[in-house]
Amino acid sequence: MTDKPTIEIEYCRQCRWLLRAAWMAQELLTTFEEELGGVTLRPGTGGAFMVRAGDRTIWSRKEQGRFPDIVELKQIVRDHVAPDRPLGHVDRARTPTPDGA
């Protein structure tokens, strides 16, 4: 048994979002192979696409009005499971340029 945190991705089976959820799960497991105890996929309905860390919802498609991009999701998960861990090029991809872009 592990005391490492787990992530749950609830996806809408009616919308056929399993492949998106599975791809995101694979990316998270690859990036956080030492920090995560697992990623669970949970089929839902009604346009659901939520990511939870433990009992806390860290992304909701309905609240944000969109899916997360993978860089954004990795940063959010990192902030919950390993806040001191650098993500290398993923962090640099979100660094604003001098013109604010």
mmCIF file of C-alpha atoms in Angstrom:
data_model
loop_
_atom_site.group_PDB
_atom_site.id
_atom_site.type_symbol
_atom_site.label_atom_id
_atom_site.label_comp_id
_atom_site.label_asym_id
_atom_site.label_seq_id
_atom_site.Cartn_x
_atom_site.Cartn_y
_atom_site.Cartn_z
ATOM 1 C CA MET A 1 0.000 0.000 0.000
ATOM 2 C CA THR A 2 1.198 3.498 -0.803
ATOM 3 C CA ASP A 3 0.736 6.813 0.922
ATOM 4 C CA LYS A 4 1.355 8.702 -2.314
ATOM 5 C CA PRO A 5 -1.501 10.873 -3.559
ATOM 6 C CA THR A 6 -3.792 9.674 -6.318
ATOM 7 C CA ILE A 7 -5.463 11.621 -9.090
ATOM 8 C CA GLU A 8 -8.934 10.863 -10.405
ATOM 9 C CA ILE A 9 -10.117 11.951 -13.836
ATOM 10 C CA GLU A 10 -13.871 11.796 -14.329
ATOM 11 C CA TYR A 11 -14.840 11.955 -17.978
ATOM 12 C CA CYS A 12 -18.153 11.918 -19.855
ATOM 13 C CA ARG A 13 -18.638 8.534 -21.474
ATOM 14 C CA GLN A 14 -21.571 9.889 -23.510
ATOM 15 C CA CYS A 15 -19.252 12.510 -25.048
ATOM 16 C CA ARG A 16 -16.598 9.861 -25.745
ATOM 17 C CA TRP A 17 -13.898 11.621 -23.738
ATOM 18 C CA LEU A 18 -12.196 8.412 -22.571
ATOM 19 C CA LEU A 19 -9.244 8.802 -24.956
ATOM 20 C CA ARG A 20 -8.610 12.375 -23.778
ATOM 21 C CA ALA A 21 -8.793 11.265 -20.134
ATOM 22 C CA ALA A 22 -6.517 8.268 -20.760
ATOM 23 C CA TRP A 23 -3.947 10.408 -22.569
ATOM 24 C CA MET A 24 -3.929 12.929 -19.718
ATOM 25 C CA ALA A 25 -3.591 10.090 -17.194
ATOM 26 C CA GLN A 26 -0.612 8.717 -19.130
ATOM 27 C CA GLU A 27 1.046 12.146 -19.209
ATOM 28 C CA LEU A 28 0.546 12.600 -15.454
ATOM 29 C CA LEU A 29 1.860 9.118 -14.640
ATOM 30 C CA THR A 30 4.913 9.693 -16.813
ATOM 31 C CA THR A 31 5.661 13.128 -15.374
ATOM 32 C CA PHE A 32 4.961 12.232 -11.726
ATOM 33 C CA GLU A 33 6.106 8.621 -11.651
ATOM 34 C CA GLU A 34 7.772 9.072 -8.243
ATOM 35 C CA GLU A 35 5.151 11.348 -6.693
ATOM 36 C CA LEU A 36 1.819 9.705 -7.603
ATOM 37 C CA GLY A 37 0.285 6.541 -6.241
ATOM 38 C CA GLY A 38 -1.905 6.251 -9.336
ATOM 39 C CA VAL A 39 -4.410 7.841 -11.648
ATOM 40 C CA THR A 40 -7.961 6.558 -11.773
ATOM 41 C CA LEU A 41 -10.347 7.024 -14.681
ATOM 42 C CA ARG A 42 -14.004 7.307 -13.692
ATOM 43 C CA PRO A 43 -16.744 7.287 -16.324
ATOM 44 C CA GLY A 44 -19.405 9.930 -15.842
ATOM 45 C CA THR A 45 -22.167 11.583 -17.829
ATOM 46 C CA GLY A 46 -23.541 15.010 -18.597
ATOM 47 C CA GLY A 47 -20.402 16.541 -20.089
ATOM 48 C CA ALA A 48 -18.292 15.902 -17.000
ATOM 49 C CA PHE A 49 -14.544 16.317 -17.161
ATOM 50 C CA MET A 50 -13.126 16.792 -13.674
ATOM 51 C CA VAL A 51 -9.722 16.159 -12.195
ATOM 52 C CA ARG A 52 -9.453 15.509 -8.476
ATOM 53 C CA ALA A 53 -6.474 15.253 -6.159
ATOM 54 C CA GLY A 54 -7.808 13.254 -3.229
ATOM 55 C CA ASP A 55 -11.201 14.738 -2.392
ATOM 56 C CA ARG A 56 -10.385 18.150 -3.886
ATOM 57 C CA THR A 57 -11.487 19.096 -7.411
ATOM 58 C CA ILE A 58 -8.529 20.772 -9.097
ATOM 59 C CA TRP A 59 -10.074 21.121 -12.569
ATOM 60 C CA SER A 60 -13.661 21.210 -13.768
ATOM 61 C CA ARG A 61 -14.479 21.675 -17.434
ATOM 62 C CA LYS A 62 -17.858 23.099 -16.493
ATOM 63 C CA GLU A 63 -16.363 25.706 -14.135
ATOM 64 C CA GLN A 64 -13.476 26.691 -16.413
ATOM 65 C CA GLY A 65 -15.514 26.409 -19.615
ATOM 66 C CA ARG A 66 -12.815 24.357 -21.345
ATOM 67 C CA PHE A 67 -10.455 21.443 -21.051
ATOM 68 C CA PRO A 68 -7.043 22.059 -19.509
ATOM 69 C CA ASP A 69 -4.094 21.906 -21.817
ATOM 70 C CA ILE A 70 -1.604 19.310 -20.644
ATOM 71 C CA VAL A 71 1.032 21.834 -19.540
ATOM 72 C CA GLU A 72 -1.532 23.622 -17.400
ATOM 73 C CA LEU A 73 -2.783 20.348 -15.913
ATOM 74 C CA LYS A 74 0.748 19.212 -15.033
ATOM 75 C CA GLN A 75 1.399 22.500 -13.254
ATOM 76 C CA ILE A 76 -1.856 22.246 -11.291
ATOM 77 C CA VAL A 77 -1.168 18.630 -10.301
ATOM 78 C CA ARG A 78 2.418 19.519 -9.364
ATOM 79 C CA ASP A 79 1.145 22.313 -7.116
ATOM 80 C CA HIS A 80 -0.940 19.725 -5.220
ATOM 81 C CA VAL A 81 1.358 16.706 -5.084
ATOM 82 C CA ALA A 82 4.919 18.081 -5.256
ATOM 83 C CA PRO A 83 4.903 21.888 -4.978
ATOM 84 C CA ASP A 84 8.690 22.185 -4.768
ATOM 85 C CA ARG A 85 9.324 20.057 -7.858
ATOM 86 C CA PRO A 86 10.439 21.934 -10.989
ATOM 87 C CA LEU A 87 8.858 20.811 -14.244
ATOM 88 C CA GLY A 88 11.711 21.935 -16.485
ATOM 89 C CA HIS A 89 10.537 22.876 -19.961
ATOM 90 C CA VAL A 90 6.889 22.714 -18.851
ATOM 91 C CA ASP A 91 7.476 25.605 -16.448
ATOM 92 C CA ARG A 92 9.428 27.556 -19.052
ATOM 93 C CA ALA A 93 6.562 27.147 -21.525
ATOM 94 C CA ARG A 94 4.348 29.249 -19.242
ATOM 95 C CA THR A 95 6.879 31.956 -18.387
ATOM 96 C CA PRO A 96 5.537 35.285 -19.684
ATOM 97 C CA THR A 97 7.654 37.184 -22.186
ATOM 98 C CA PRO A 98 8.687 40.828 -21.590
ATOM 99 C CA ASP A 99 5.782 42.012 -23.757
ATOM 100 C CA GLY A 100 3.343 40.148 -21.473
ATOM 101 C CA ALA A 101 2.381 37.455 -23.956
#
